[in-house]
PDB file of C-alpha atoms and ligand atoms in Angstrom:
ATOM      1  CA  MET C 288     -43.789 -40.934 -39.100  1.00 59.00           C
ATOM      2  CA  LYS C 289     -41.033 -38.705 -40.526  1.00 84.00           C
ATOM      3  CA  CYS C 290     -40.394 -35.610 -38.433  1.00 94.00           C
ATOM      4  CA  SER C 291     -38.728 -32.712 -40.285  1.00 92.00           C
ATOM      5  CA  ILE C 292     -37.156 -31.367 -37.068  1.00 94.00           C
ATOM      6  CA  CYS C 293     -35.711 -34.810 -36.079  1.00 94.00           C
ATOM      7  CA  GLN C 294     -34.423 -35.016 -39.674  1.00 92.00           C
ATOM      8  CA  GLY C 295     -32.767 -31.594 -39.482  1.00 90.00           C
ATOM      9  CA  ILE C 296     -31.054 -32.546 -36.187  1.00 90.00           C
ATOM     10  CA  GLN C 297     -29.789 -35.801 -37.739  1.00 90.00           C
ATOM     11  CA  ASP C 298     -28.583 -33.905 -40.864  1.00 89.00           C
ATOM     12  CA  GLU C 299     -26.653 -31.430 -38.685  1.00 90.00           C
ATOM     13  CA  LEU C 300     -27.931 -28.361 -40.562  1.00 90.00           C
ATOM     14  CA  PRO C 301     -25.319 -25.623 -41.161  1.00 92.00           C
ATOM     15  CA  THR C 302     -27.595 -23.202 -39.293  1.00 95.00           C
ATOM     16  CA  ILE C 303     -27.063 -25.041 -35.979  1.00 96.00           C
ATOM     17  CA  VAL C 304     -25.350 -22.604 -33.589  1.00 97.00           C
ATOM     18  CA  TRP C 305     -25.277 -24.502 -30.274  1.00 97.00           C
ATOM     19  CA  LYS C 306     -26.114 -27.934 -28.890  1.00 96.00           C
ATOM     20  CA  ASP C 307     -25.862 -29.702 -25.514  1.00 96.00           C
ATOM     21  CA  GLU C 308     -27.042 -33.143 -24.419  1.00 96.00           C
ATOM     22  CA  HIS C 309     -30.742 -32.153 -24.524  1.00 97.00           C
ATOM     23  CA  TRP C 310     -31.207 -28.938 -26.583  1.00 98.00           C
ATOM     24  CA  LEU C 311     -30.237 -27.478 -29.867  1.00 97.00           C
ATOM     25  CA  LEU C 312     -30.327 -23.905 -31.199  1.00 98.00           C
ATOM     26  CA  ARG C 313     -30.417 -23.102 -34.876  1.00 97.00           C
ATOM     27  CA  HIS C 314     -30.885 -19.939 -36.855  1.00 97.00           C
ATOM     28  CA  SER C 315     -34.263 -19.766 -38.584  1.00 96.00           C
ATOM     29  CA  THR C 316     -34.264 -19.731 -42.369  1.00 93.00           C
ATOM     30  CA  GLU C 317     -38.004 -18.909 -42.558  1.00 91.00           C
ATOM     31  CA  THR C 318     -37.792 -15.071 -42.615  1.00 95.00           C
ATOM     32  CA  ASN C 319     -35.235 -12.339 -43.251  1.00 95.00           C
ATOM     33  CA  ILE C 320     -34.997 -11.565 -39.508  1.00 97.00           C
ATOM     34  CA  GLU C 321     -31.365 -11.784 -38.477  1.00 96.00           C
ATOM     35  CA  GLY C 322     -30.827 -13.417 -35.095  1.00 97.00           C
ATOM     36  CA  TYR C 323     -34.113 -15.372 -35.165  1.00 98.00           C
ATOM     37  CA  LEU C 324     -33.277 -18.550 -33.314  1.00 98.00           C
ATOM     38  CA  ILE C 325     -35.240 -21.754 -32.799  1.00 97.00           C
ATOM     39  CA  LEU C 326     -34.699 -23.882 -29.693  1.00 98.00           C
ATOM     40  CA  GLU C 327     -35.498 -27.577 -30.102  1.00 97.00           C
ATOM     41  CA  PRO C 328     -35.090 -30.652 -27.846  1.00 98.00           C
ATOM     42  CA  LEU C 329     -32.850 -33.328 -29.428  1.00 97.00           C
ATOM     43  CA  ARG C 330     -35.531 -35.879 -28.503  1.00 96.00           C
ATOM     44  CA  HIS C 331     -38.863 -35.970 -30.231  1.00 97.00           C
ATOM     45  CA  LEU C 332     -41.288 -34.273 -27.806  1.00 96.00           C
ATOM     46  CA  LEU C 333     -44.620 -32.669 -28.655  1.00 96.00           C
ATOM     47  CA  ASP C 334     -44.483 -30.169 -25.763  1.00 96.00           C
ATOM     48  CA  PHE C 335     -42.893 -29.618 -22.319  1.00 97.00           C
ATOM     49  CA  SER C 336     -45.293 -32.083 -20.644  1.00 97.00           C
ATOM     50  CA  GLN C 337     -43.245 -34.894 -22.162  1.00 97.00           C
ATOM     51  CA  ALA C 338     -39.854 -33.527 -21.054  1.00 97.00           C
ATOM     52  CA  THR C 339     -37.734 -35.172 -18.395  1.00 98.00           C
ATOM     53  CA  PRO C 340     -36.642 -33.180 -15.287  1.00 97.00           C
ATOM     54  CA  GLU C 341     -33.160 -32.870 -16.861  1.00 97.00           C
ATOM     55  CA  GLU C 342     -34.599 -31.550 -20.110  1.00 98.00           C
ATOM     56  CA  LEU C 343     -36.757 -29.057 -18.177  1.00 97.00           C
ATOM     57  CA  SER C 344     -33.868 -27.633 -16.171  1.00 95.00           C
ATOM     58  CA  GLY C 345     -31.604 -27.541 -19.233  1.00 96.00           C
ATOM     59  CA  TYR C 346     -34.281 -25.543 -21.045  1.00 97.00           C
ATOM     60  CA  GLY C 347     -33.983 -22.596 -18.626  1.00 96.00           C
ATOM     61  CA  LYS C 348     -30.236 -22.313 -19.247  1.00 96.00           C
ATOM     62  CA  ALA C 349     -30.619 -22.791 -22.975  1.00 97.00           C
ATOM     63  CA  VAL C 350     -33.291 -20.120 -23.368  1.00 97.00           C
ATOM     64  CA  GLY C 351     -31.314 -17.670 -21.199  1.00 97.00           C
ATOM     65  CA  MET C 352     -28.170 -18.229 -23.223  1.00 97.00           C
ATOM     66  CA  ALA C 353     -30.038 -17.799 -26.460  1.00 98.00           C
ATOM     67  CA  MET C 354     -31.599 -14.486 -25.360  1.00 98.00           C
ATOM     68  CA  ARG C 355     -28.249 -13.168 -24.126  1.00 97.00           C
ATOM     69  CA  ALA C 356     -26.634 -14.088 -27.460  1.00 98.00           C
ATOM     70  CA  ILE C 357     -29.466 -12.491 -29.445  1.00 98.00           C
ATOM     71  CA  HIS C 358     -29.139  -9.241 -27.394  1.00 98.00           C
ATOM     72  CA  ALA C 359     -25.344  -9.248 -27.939  1.00 97.00           C
ATOM     73  CA  VAL C 360     -25.452  -9.964 -31.650  1.00 97.00           C
ATOM     74  CA  VAL C 361     -28.442  -8.033 -33.032  1.00 97.00           C
ATOM     75  CA  LYS C 362     -29.356  -5.652 -30.214  1.00 98.00           C
ATOM     76  CA  PRO C 363     -33.189  -5.861 -30.430  1.00 98.00           C
ATOM     77  CA  ASP C 364     -35.663  -3.909 -28.324  1.00 98.00           C
ATOM     78  CA  ARG C 365     -37.563  -7.103 -27.500  1.00 98.00           C
ATOM     79  CA  ILE C 366     -37.290 -10.829 -28.046  1.00 98.00           C
ATOM     80  CA  TYR C 367     -40.590 -12.510 -28.879  1.00 98.00           C
ATOM     81  CA  THR C 368     -40.876 -16.089 -27.633  1.00 98.00           C
ATOM     82  CA  PHE C 369     -43.547 -18.602 -28.528  1.00 97.00           C
ATOM     83  CA  SER C 370     -44.162 -22.244 -29.426  1.00 96.00           C
ATOM     84  CA  LEU C 371     -47.121 -23.422 -31.478  1.00 94.00           C
ATOM     85  CA  GLY C 372     -46.192 -26.910 -32.641  1.00 91.00           C
ATOM     86  CA  GLU C 373     -48.418 -26.819 -35.678  1.00 92.00           C
ATOM     87  CA  SER C 374     -46.010 -26.907 -38.622  1.00 89.00           C
ATOM     88  CA  ALA C 375     -44.086 -29.816 -37.067  1.00 91.00           C
ATOM     89  CA  PRO C 376     -45.290 -31.837 -34.029  1.00 94.00           C
ATOM     90  CA  HIS C 377     -41.825 -31.545 -32.388  1.00 97.00           C
ATOM     91  CA  LEU C 378     -41.415 -28.910 -29.681  1.00 97.00           C
ATOM     92  CA  HIS C 379     -39.659 -25.855 -31.056  1.00 97.00           C
ATOM     93  CA  VAL C 380     -39.526 -22.462 -29.412  1.00 98.00           C
ATOM     94  CA  HIS C 381     -39.247 -19.402 -31.634  1.00 98.00           C
ATOM     95  CA  LEU C 382     -36.955 -16.637 -30.284  1.00 98.00           C
ATOM     96  CA  ILE C 383     -37.562 -13.633 -32.557  1.00 98.00           C
ATOM     97  CA  PRO C 384     -35.610 -10.376 -32.079  1.00 98.00           C
ATOM     98  CA  ARG C 385     -37.732  -7.291 -32.683  1.00 98.00           C
ATOM     99  CA  ALA C 386     -35.467  -4.510 -33.859  1.00 96.00           C
ATOM    100  CA  PRO C 387     -35.984  -0.840 -32.991  1.00 96.00           C
ATOM    101  CA  ASP C 388     -36.904  -0.157 -36.661  1.00 95.00           C
ATOM    102  CA  PHE C 389     -39.135  -3.239 -37.030  1.00 95.00           C
ATOM    103  CA  PRO C 390     -42.245  -2.455 -39.234  1.00 94.00           C
ATOM    104  CA  ARG C 391     -45.135  -1.399 -36.953  1.00 95.00           C
ATOM    105  CA  THR C 392     -47.590  -3.766 -38.685  1.00 96.00           C
ATOM    106  CA  TYR C 393     -45.563  -6.796 -37.482  1.00 96.00           C
ATOM    107  CA  LYS C 394     -44.969  -5.682 -33.900  1.00 96.00           C
ATOM    108  CA  ALA C 395     -46.346  -7.797 -31.006  1.00 96.00           C
ATOM    109  CA  ARG C 396     -48.997 -10.309 -32.171  1.00 95.00           C
ATOM    110  CA  GLY C 397     -48.542  -8.928 -35.714  1.00 95.00           C
ATOM    111  CA  VAL C 398     -45.287 -10.922 -35.861  1.00 95.00           C
ATOM    112  CA  MET C 399     -47.402 -13.944 -36.849  1.00 93.00           C
ATOM    113  CA  GLN C 400     -48.071 -12.174 -40.179  1.00 95.00           C
ATOM    114  CA  TYR C 401     -44.390 -11.456 -40.894  1.00 96.00           C
ATOM    115  CA  PRO C 402     -43.551 -12.543 -44.453  1.00 94.00           C
ATOM    116  CA  LEU C 403     -41.809 -15.945 -44.698  1.00 92.00           C
ATOM    117  CA  VAL C 404     -39.973 -14.905 -47.860  1.00 90.00           C
ATOM    118  CA  PRO C 405     -37.399 -13.714 -48.511  1.00 92.00           C
ATOM    119  CA  GLY C 406     -35.220 -15.560 -46.025  1.00 91.00           C
ATOM    120  CA  VAL C 407     -32.037 -14.195 -44.504  1.00 91.00           C
ATOM    121  CA  ASN C 408     -29.556 -13.314 -47.274  1.00 90.00           C
ATOM    122  CA  ALA C 409     -27.629 -16.589 -47.946  1.00 90.00           C
ATOM    123  CA  ALA C 410     -24.384 -14.620 -48.158  1.00 92.00           C
ATOM    124  CA  VAL C 411     -24.933 -13.146 -44.681  1.00 93.00           C
ATOM    125  CA  MET C 412     -26.202 -16.287 -42.935  1.00 95.00           C
ATOM    126  CA  PRO C 413     -22.862 -18.005 -42.247  1.00 96.00           C
ATOM    127  CA  GLU C 414     -21.507 -14.765 -40.694  1.00 97.00           C
ATOM    128  CA  ILE C 415     -24.528 -14.376 -38.397  1.00 96.00           C
ATOM    129  CA  CYS C 416     -24.361 -18.047 -37.389  1.00 97.00           C
ATOM    130  CA  GLU C 417     -20.663 -17.684 -36.601  1.00 98.00           C
ATOM    131  CA  LYS C 418     -21.301 -14.584 -34.419  1.00 98.00           C
ATOM    132  CA  MET C 419     -24.035 -16.525 -32.596  1.00 98.00           C
ATOM    133  CA  ARG C 420     -21.764 -19.536 -32.065  1.00 98.00           C
ATOM    134  CA  LYS C 421     -19.052 -17.347 -30.502  1.00 98.00           C
ATOM    135  CA  GLU C 422     -21.504 -15.534 -28.256  1.00 98.00           C
ATOM    136  CA  LEU C 423     -23.244 -18.751 -27.177  1.00 97.00           C
ATOM    137  CA  LYS C 424     -19.886 -20.336 -26.345  1.00 97.00           C
ATOM    138  CA  LYS C 425     -19.159 -17.284 -24.156  1.00 96.00           C
ATOM    139  CA  GLN C 426     -22.579 -17.476 -22.473  1.00 95.00           C
ATOM    140  CA  ALA C 427     -22.290 -21.221 -21.874  1.00 92.00           C
ATOM    141  CA  ALA C 428     -18.957 -20.615 -20.060  1.00 93.00           C
ATOM    142  CA  LEU C 429     -20.470 -17.822 -17.974  1.00 93.00           C
ATOM    143  CA  LEU C 430     -23.548 -19.840 -16.984  1.00 87.00           C
ATOM    144  CA  GLY C 431     -21.578 -23.008 -16.307  1.00 78.00           C
TER     145      GLY C 431
HETATM  146 ZN1   ZN N 617     -39.140 -34.893 -34.093  1.00 69.42          ZN
END
């Protein structure tokens, strides 16, 4: 079975903003929401029930760092977090910043209807990823 997430990790996508021995963060290319990160385990897991104790404790730090970086870089009012595992059977947690001026229709559960196109402007993406990398490096140092 070919897993698109395992393949992306192996290909070292340019949208990867942070990685440790268990977890990886990349910027989503699915919508035009800047600062939308996806947290994935490096190992192929369907959900948290298959994670090792080390992976589970690393998750807490990773998700905390990711949220701190999102707050610092895009200053949202909220960060939506969920994992569905339907488009790829590899655990991936969506971390979606909800800006103060986010369209009302897409707030809260409405975020599931948010348009998948267009994606983040390709000219802006490297800059956002670089800001995220810098912030995540700072947060990793602070959290130890
Ligand atoms: Zn996989």
